């Protein structure tokens, strides 16, 4: 399990090594066809900042070789905001006195129909809060069963499950699972997740092993930028990517780097802020580090950044996202989990992608491929 591998790695020593990277380390990494984690650390270090244009060209080259001029389109559907966790940074946390919604199957199907009117989406991401008693595996399986009538690529972002439950959902039609580790800092993790299922660091970080053992076609992972030193956290995720590739080589991997914003209402404030330039550097570094990994930008990011980066390394993007349960049809005014930056219509997002010389792709998975 990956938690055992993490025990062998010092957070502090990793941080020191990143910030101790030299220009020679960066040049060595840029000259290699296949980078290791040490090279990745050099590429995300401050020493690499003068080489961003070179990194951008390499990132674009490797993306073109592996993915061509395509951007995979997806759309999320939040089916519930009911949650038992106390994540200090999340609007859905259990102490928040808000109205909790769990969509009925009729409401879920209405959401699917409304989504299909927004654009020819075939890839849907079903998102739930973590409340297994009210929206557990049976509930998820039923939403997937109905989704199969409307979408060919169904992924889920739910509470970490057992291998047996992942296997069941794969048989029910789930093509992939996305889970955000949030941070790999074991000691600090509990500060951000004091109560609930999510407070168990090992159960969450080893969930990716369970997905792999269940034979999931796709595994998505991410770090929430704003909790801990982002360069160190991303290095831990890069190690995790290499580990998963070695142990579950049939599985496709994707990464995401959501950035927290400064709260305007006295809520949780990020400990770390990542600039647009640093986001670009990280994206280029991940593509150079791993030519095959899918890099996803959600509507958290502003339109101009997404339009620019879709030609330089990003391979998957969402459009017209609603981050509240039933936001497309049933409850359009409900409380969002996070604020969307790119609020353009689907057609406008696609126009921006085409203006960058890329083509939106709606379908890359079907049952015949299983």
Short mmCIF file of C-alpha atoms in Angstrom, two decimals:
data_model
loop_
_atom_site.label_atom_id
_atom_site.label_comp_id
_atom_site.label_asym_id
_atom_site.label_seq_id
_atom_site.Cartn_x
_atom_site.Cartn_y
_atom_site.Cartn_z
CA UNK A 1 0.00 0.00 0.00
CA UNK A 2 1.16 3.52 -0.76
CA UNK A 3 0.87 4.60 2.88
CA UNK A 4 3.80 2.26 3.61
CA UNK A 5 5.84 3.95 0.89
CA UNK A 6 5.10 7.37 2.35
CA UNK A 7 6.55 6.30 5.69
CA UNK A 8 9.92 6.02 3.98
CA UNK A 9 9.81 9.62 2.70
CA UNK A 10 10.59 12.70 4.79
CA UNK A 11 8.42 15.73 4.10
CA UNK A 12 11.10 18.11 5.39
CA UNK A 13 13.93 16.52 3.41
CA UNK A 14 11.79 16.60 0.26
CA UNK A 15 11.13 20.32 0.75
CA UNK A 16 14.81 21.01 1.29
CA UNK A 17 15.75 19.08 -1.84
CA UNK A 18 13.24 20.97 -3.98
CA UNK A 19 14.47 24.37 -2.83
CA UNK A 20 18.06 23.21 -3.09
CA UNK A 21 17.68 22.40 -6.79
CA UNK A 22 20.17 24.17 -9.05
CA UNK A 23 20.20 25.33 -12.64
CA UNK A 24 22.27 22.24 -13.48
CA UNK A 25 19.52 20.02 -12.02
CA UNK A 26 16.93 21.77 -14.18
CA UNK A 27 19.01 21.45 -17.35
CA UNK A 28 19.62 17.77 -16.63
CA UNK A 29 15.86 17.18 -16.29
CA UNK A 30 15.06 19.07 -19.48
CA UNK A 31 17.58 16.96 -21.43
CA UNK A 32 16.07 13.62 -20.37
CA UNK A 33 13.39 11.76 -22.33
CA UNK A 34 12.04 10.10 -19.20
CA UNK A 35 12.23 11.98 -15.93
CA UNK A 36 12.27 10.58 -12.41
CA UNK A 37 10.92 12.21 -9.26
CA UNK A 38 14.21 14.01 -8.62
CA UNK A 39 13.87 15.62 -12.05
CA UNK A 40 10.28 16.59 -11.28
CA UNK A 41 11.43 18.33 -8.10
CA UNK A 42 13.93 20.34 -10.10
CA UNK A 43 11.29 21.33 -12.67
CA UNK A 44 8.89 22.67 -10.04
CA UNK A 45 11.63 24.42 -8.06
CA UNK A 46 12.31 28.16 -8.16
CA UNK A 47 15.49 27.33 -10.11
CA UNK A 48 13.32 26.33 -13.10
CA UNK A 49 11.49 29.65 -13.39
CA UNK A 50 13.90 31.09 -16.04
CA UNK A 51 13.17 28.03 -18.21
CA UNK A 52 9.37 28.26 -18.39
CA UNK A 53 9.34 28.87 -22.14
CA UNK A 54 11.50 25.81 -22.72
CA UNK A 55 9.26 23.79 -20.42
CA UNK A 56 6.15 25.03 -22.25
CA UNK A 57 7.55 23.91 -25.61
CA UNK A 58 8.45 20.48 -24.24
CA UNK A 59 5.07 20.12 -22.56
CA UNK A 60 3.30 21.01 -25.80
CA UNK A 61 5.49 18.57 -27.76
CA UNK A 62 4.81 15.62 -25.44
CA UNK A 63 1.10 16.42 -25.24
CA UNK A 64 0.82 16.48 -29.01
CA UNK A 65 2.68 13.18 -29.32
CA UNK A 66 0.42 11.41 -26.83
CA UNK A 67 -2.97 13.17 -27.09
CA UNK A 68 -2.89 15.04 -30.39
CA UNK A 69 -4.95 18.21 -30.70
CA UNK A 70 -7.80 16.99 -28.52
CA UNK A 71 -9.39 18.18 -25.28
CA UNK A 72 -11.67 15.70 -23.53
CA UNK A 73 -14.84 17.43 -22.29
CA UNK A 74 -16.68 16.51 -19.10
CA UNK A 75 -19.33 17.87 -16.78
CA UNK A 76 -19.84 17.21 -13.04
CA UNK A 77 -23.16 16.50 -11.33
CA UNK A 78 -23.37 16.91 -7.58
CA UNK A 79 -26.09 14.54 -6.40
CA UNK A 80 -25.88 15.36 -2.68
CA UNK A 81 -24.31 17.82 -0.26
CA UNK A 82 -25.06 15.64 2.76
CA UNK A 83 -21.77 14.89 4.52
CA UNK A 84 -20.49 13.55 7.84
CA UNK A 85 -17.02 15.11 7.57
CA UNK A 86 -15.69 18.26 9.23
CA UNK A 87 -13.22 19.44 6.60
CA UNK A 88 -12.35 22.95 7.75
CA UNK A 89 -12.09 24.36 4.21
CA UNK A 90 -15.29 22.91 2.71
CA UNK A 91 -18.71 24.52 2.46
CA UNK A 92 -20.37 21.10 2.82
CA UNK A 93 -18.82 20.35 6.25
CA UNK A 94 -21.20 18.81 8.76
CA UNK A 95 -21.25 21.79 11.15
CA UNK A 96 -22.41 24.19 8.46
CA UNK A 97 -26.12 24.94 9.17
CA UNK A 98 -27.28 24.62 5.59
CA UNK A 99 -30.07 22.80 3.85
CA UNK A 100 -28.93 19.30 2.91
CA UNK A 101 -30.07 17.82 -0.36
CA UNK A 102 -29.99 14.25 -1.63
CA UNK A 103 -31.45 14.05 -5.11
CA UNK A 104 -34.10 11.45 -5.73
CA UNK A 105 -33.65 9.19 -8.73
CA UNK A 106 -36.31 11.17 -10.57
CA UNK A 107 -34.38 14.38 -9.86
CA UNK A 108 -31.12 12.72 -10.91
CA UNK A 109 -32.62 11.77 -14.26
CA UNK A 110 -33.95 15.29 -14.74
CA UNK A 111 -30.41 16.57 -14.18
CA UNK A 112 -29.08 14.18 -16.82
CA UNK A 113 -31.66 15.40 -19.32
CA UNK A 114 -30.84 19.04 -18.55
CA UNK A 115 -27.10 18.38 -19.01
CA UNK A 116 -27.66 16.83 -22.42
CA UNK A 117 -29.33 20.08 -23.50
CA UNK A 118 -26.16 22.05 -22.64
CA UNK A 119 -23.99 20.13 -25.08
CA UNK A 120 -23.20 16.65 -26.40
CA UNK A 121 -21.56 15.55 -23.14
CA UNK A 122 -20.71 11.84 -22.92
CA UNK A 123 -18.36 12.04 -19.91
CA UNK A 124 -20.11 12.79 -16.63
CA UNK A 125 -18.56 12.96 -13.16
CA UNK A 126 -20.99 12.05 -10.37
CA UNK A 127 -20.05 13.77 -7.10
CA UNK A 128 -21.45 13.14 -3.62
CA UNK A 129 -20.75 14.28 -0.11
CA UNK A 130 -19.47 11.57 2.20
CA UNK A 131 -22.56 10.19 3.92
CA UNK A 132 -22.65 6.41 3.43
CA UNK A 133 -25.78 5.91 5.54
CA UNK A 134 -27.87 8.22 3.35
CA UNK A 135 -26.04 8.14 0.02
CA UNK A 136 -23.94 5.01 0.06
CA UNK A 137 -22.94 2.45 -2.53
CA UNK A 138 -26.51 1.41 -3.34
CA UNK A 139 -27.44 5.03 -4.00
CA UNK A 140 -24.36 5.59 -6.15
CA UNK A 141 -25.02 2.38 -8.11
CA UNK A 142 -28.54 3.51 -8.91
CA UNK A 143 -27.40 6.92 -10.16
CA UNK A 144 -24.88 5.11 -12.37
CA UNK A 145 -27.52 2.72 -13.70
CA UNK A 146 -29.68 5.64 -14.84
CA UNK A 147 -26.67 7.54 -16.18
CA UNK A 148 -25.87 4.69 -18.57
CA UNK A 149 -28.95 5.68 -20.58
CA UNK A 150 -27.47 9.11 -21.27
CA UNK A 151 -23.65 8.91 -21.03
CA UNK A 152 -20.96 6.54 -22.28
CA UNK A 153 -18.23 7.57 -19.82
CA UNK A 154 -19.27 7.63 -16.15
CA UNK A 155 -16.86 8.50 -13.36
CA UNK A 156 -17.49 9.06 -9.69
CA UNK A 157 -16.02 11.29 -6.98
CA UNK A 158 -17.32 9.84 -3.74
CA UNK A 159 -16.07 8.67 -0.33
CA UNK A 160 -13.25 6.11 -0.47
CA UNK A 161 -14.69 2.62 -0.77
CA UNK A 162 -13.58 -0.96 -0.30
CA UNK A 163 -12.10 -2.97 -3.15
CA UNK A 164 -15.30 -5.01 -3.27
CA UNK A 165 -17.45 -1.89 -3.63
CA UNK A 166 -15.22 -0.48 -6.38
CA UNK A 167 -15.45 -3.81 -8.18
CA UNK A 168 -19.23 -3.78 -7.91
CA UNK A 169 -19.48 -0.25 -9.24
CA UNK A 170 -17.16 -1.09 -12.13
CA UNK A 171 -19.56 -3.87 -13.07
CA UNK A 172 -22.45 -1.41 -12.74
CA UNK A 173 -20.90 0.88 -15.34
CA UNK A 174 -18.37 3.13 -13.57
CA UNK A 175 -15.38 3.75 -15.84
CA UNK A 176 -13.25 5.66 -13.36
CA UNK A 177 -12.89 7.11 -9.87
CA UNK A 178 -11.55 10.52 -8.86
CA UNK A 179 -10.40 11.17 -5.31
CA UNK A 180 -8.58 14.20 -3.91
CA UNK A 181 -6.05 13.32 -1.26
CA UNK A 182 -6.13 17.06 -0.42
CA UNK A 183 -2.66 16.86 1.19
CA UNK A 184 -0.02 14.16 1.65
CA UNK A 185 1.25 15.78 4.86
CA UNK A 186 0.38 12.98 7.30
CA UNK A 187 0.86 15.02 10.48
CA UNK A 188 -1.11 18.06 9.29
CA UNK A 189 -3.83 16.08 7.54
CA UNK A 190 -5.79 15.64 10.78
CA UNK A 191 -5.86 19.42 11.34
CA UNK A 192 -7.85 19.86 8.14
CA UNK A 193 -10.02 16.76 8.61
CA UNK A 194 -10.68 16.51 12.37
CA UNK A 195 -13.79 14.30 12.27
CA UNK A 196 -15.63 11.92 10.01
CA UNK A 197 -14.51 9.21 7.59
CA UNK A 198 -12.13 11.57 5.88
CA UNK A 199 -10.04 11.97 9.04
CA UNK A 200 -8.48 8.53 8.42
CA UNK A 201 -5.36 9.33 6.40
CA UNK A 202 -4.40 5.74 5.63
CA UNK A 203 -7.89 4.75 4.47
CA UNK A 204 -7.99 7.66 2.07
CA UNK A 205 -4.47 7.45 0.63
CA UNK A 206 -4.74 3.67 0.20
CA UNK A 207 -8.05 4.06 -1.60
CA UNK A 208 -6.12 4.42 -4.85
CA UNK A 209 -4.63 0.95 -4.33
CA UNK A 210 -8.13 -0.41 -3.82
CA UNK A 211 -9.29 1.24 -7.06
CA UNK A 212 -6.37 -0.37 -8.87
CA UNK A 213 -7.03 -3.79 -7.35
CA UNK A 214 -10.66 -3.47 -8.47
CA UNK A 215 -9.48 -2.98 -12.05
CA UNK A 216 -10.82 0.54 -12.52
CA UNK A 217 -10.17 1.80 -16.05
CA UNK A 218 -9.25 5.29 -14.80
CA UNK A 219 -8.00 6.74 -11.52
CA UNK A 220 -7.96 10.50 -10.93
CA UNK A 221 -6.05 12.18 -8.14
CA UNK A 222 -5.36 15.66 -6.88
CA UNK A 223 -3.91 17.89 -4.19
CA UNK A 224 -5.82 20.90 -2.89
CA UNK A 225 -3.42 23.78 -3.42
CA UNK A 226 -3.63 26.06 -0.40
CA UNK A 227 -3.28 23.65 2.51
CA UNK A 228 0.45 22.86 2.59
CA UNK A 229 3.63 23.78 0.72
CA UNK A 230 2.47 23.00 -2.78
CA UNK A 231 5.78 21.92 -4.27
CA UNK A 232 6.25 19.27 -1.60
CA UNK A 233 2.66 18.07 -1.86
CA UNK A 234 2.93 17.79 -5.64
CA UNK A 235 6.15 15.82 -5.33
CA UNK A 236 4.34 13.34 -3.11
CA UNK A 237 1.62 13.05 -5.73
CA UNK A 238 4.24 12.52 -8.44
CA UNK A 239 5.65 9.65 -6.35
CA UNK A 240 2.12 8.30 -6.01
CA UNK A 241 1.63 8.44 -9.79
CA UNK A 242 4.83 6.45 -10.35
CA UNK A 243 3.78 3.92 -7.71
CA UNK A 244 0.35 3.39 -9.29
CA UNK A 245 1.86 3.06 -12.77
CA UNK A 246 4.16 0.33 -11.51
CA UNK A 247 1.50 -1.62 -9.62
CA UNK A 248 -1.62 -1.06 -11.78
CA UNK A 249 -0.17 -0.48 -15.22
CA UNK A 250 -3.43 -1.21 -17.05
CA UNK A 251 -5.09 1.80 -15.38
CA UNK A 252 -5.16 5.28 -16.92
CA UNK A 253 -4.17 8.06 -14.50
CA UNK A 254 -5.21 11.71 -14.32
CA UNK A 255 -4.15 14.62 -12.11
CA UNK A 256 -5.76 17.88 -11.09
CA UNK A 257 -4.41 20.91 -9.22
CA UNK A 258 -7.38 22.87 -7.79
CA UNK A 259 -6.38 26.17 -6.19
CA UNK A 260 -8.10 27.56 -3.13
CA UNK A 261 -9.11 31.20 -3.15
CA UNK A 262 -8.88 33.72 -0.37
CA UNK A 263 -12.22 33.61 1.48
CA UNK A 264 -14.23 36.83 1.44
CA UNK A 265 -16.57 36.00 4.32
CA UNK A 266 -14.17 35.16 7.12
CA UNK A 267 -14.02 31.48 6.21
CA UNK A 268 -10.97 29.27 5.98
CA UNK A 269 -8.02 31.10 4.48
CA UNK A 270 -5.47 29.18 2.39
CA UNK A 271 -2.06 28.79 3.95
CA UNK A 272 -0.40 28.89 0.54
CA UNK A 273 -1.28 30.78 -2.63
CA UNK A 274 -0.19 29.58 -6.06
CA UNK A 275 0.24 32.18 -8.79
CA UNK A 276 -0.87 31.68 -12.39
CA UNK A 277 2.79 31.44 -13.37
CA UNK A 278 3.38 28.70 -10.81
CA UNK A 279 0.30 26.80 -12.00
CA UNK A 280 1.71 26.87 -15.52
CA UNK A 281 5.12 25.71 -14.26
CA UNK A 282 3.51 22.80 -12.40
CA UNK A 283 1.47 21.80 -15.44
CA UNK A 284 4.52 21.82 -17.71
CA UNK A 285 6.55 19.89 -15.13
CA UNK A 286 3.93 17.18 -14.78
CA UNK A 287 3.68 16.72 -18.53
CA UNK A 288 7.45 16.50 -18.89
CA UNK A 289 7.57 14.09 -15.94
CA UNK A 290 4.79 11.86 -17.31
CA UNK A 291 3.86 12.04 -20.98
CA UNK A 292 0.81 9.77 -20.57
CA UNK A 293 -0.94 11.28 -17.55
CA UNK A 294 -4.19 13.13 -18.22
CA UNK A 295 -4.06 16.70 -16.87
CA UNK A 296 -7.43 18.22 -16.03
CA UNK A 297 -8.47 21.85 -15.45
CA UNK A 298 -11.92 22.47 -14.03
CA UNK A 299 -14.02 25.63 -14.11
CA UNK A 300 -12.31 26.70 -10.87
CA UNK A 301 -9.74 28.28 -13.19
CA UNK A 302 -10.48 31.49 -15.12
CA UNK A 303 -11.37 31.31 -18.81
CA UNK A 304 -8.20 32.99 -20.06
CA UNK A 305 -5.96 30.52 -18.23
CA UNK A 306 -7.90 27.52 -19.49
CA UNK A 307 -7.90 28.82 -23.07
CA UNK A 308 -4.14 29.31 -22.94
CA UNK A 309 -3.17 26.10 -21.17
CA UNK A 310 -5.32 23.81 -23.31
CA UNK A 311 -2.65 24.18 -26.01
CA UNK A 312 0.29 23.61 -23.66
CA UNK A 313 -0.40 20.50 -21.61
CA UNK A 314 -3.99 20.28 -20.37
CA UNK A 315 -5.98 17.41 -21.89
CA UNK A 316 -9.33 17.41 -20.07
CA UNK A 317 -11.65 20.32 -19.24
CA UNK A 318 -15.12 20.80 -17.83
CA UNK A 319 -17.71 23.28 -19.06
CA UNK A 320 -20.81 24.99 -17.65
CA UNK A 321 -20.28 23.29 -14.27
CA UNK A 322 -22.66 23.61 -11.34
CA UNK A 323 -21.20 22.73 -7.96
CA UNK A 324 -24.45 22.59 -6.03
CA UNK A 325 -26.69 19.48 -5.89
CA UNK A 326 -29.25 19.57 -8.66
CA UNK A 327 -27.78 22.78 -10.05
CA UNK A 328 -28.75 22.14 -13.68
CA UNK A 329 -32.49 21.63 -13.16
CA UNK A 330 -33.81 20.85 -9.67
CA UNK A 331 -32.19 23.37 -7.31
CA UNK A 332 -30.29 25.99 -9.30
CA UNK A 333 -29.99 28.37 -6.32
CA UNK A 334 -28.52 25.95 -3.78
CA UNK A 335 -25.23 26.59 -1.94
CA UNK A 336 -22.18 25.78 -4.07
CA UNK A 337 -19.27 23.74 -2.75
CA UNK A 338 -16.92 26.23 -4.42
CA UNK A 339 -17.29 29.20 -6.73
CA UNK A 340 -16.85 28.66 -10.45
CA UNK A 341 -14.47 31.07 -12.23
CA UNK A 342 -15.17 30.08 -15.82
CA UNK A 343 -18.91 30.57 -16.15
CA UNK A 344 -19.06 30.52 -19.95
CA UNK A 345 -21.62 28.53 -21.88
CA UNK A 346 -20.43 25.21 -23.28
CA UNK A 347 -20.36 26.58 -26.82
CA UNK A 348 -18.14 29.47 -25.71
CA UNK A 349 -15.73 27.16 -23.91
CA UNK A 350 -15.47 25.06 -27.08
CA UNK A 351 -14.89 28.18 -29.15
CA UNK A 352 -11.97 29.09 -26.89
CA UNK A 353 -10.52 25.60 -27.26
CA UNK A 354 -10.79 25.75 -31.06
CA UNK A 355 -9.23 29.22 -31.11
CA UNK A 356 -6.21 27.65 -29.39
CA UNK A 357 -5.93 25.12 -32.20
CA UNK A 358 -7.48 22.24 -30.27
CA UNK A 359 -10.65 20.22 -30.78
CA UNK A 360 -13.19 19.34 -28.06
CA UNK A 361 -13.78 15.59 -27.84
CA UNK A 362 -16.99 14.36 -26.27
CA UNK A 363 -16.52 10.60 -26.29
CA UNK A 364 -13.46 8.39 -25.84
CA UNK A 365 -14.98 5.43 -24.01
CA UNK A 366 -17.71 2.91 -24.73
CA UNK A 367 -18.81 -0.46 -23.42
CA UNK A 368 -17.30 -2.17 -26.46
CA UNK A 369 -13.88 -1.07 -25.17
CA UNK A 370 -14.39 -2.84 -21.85
#
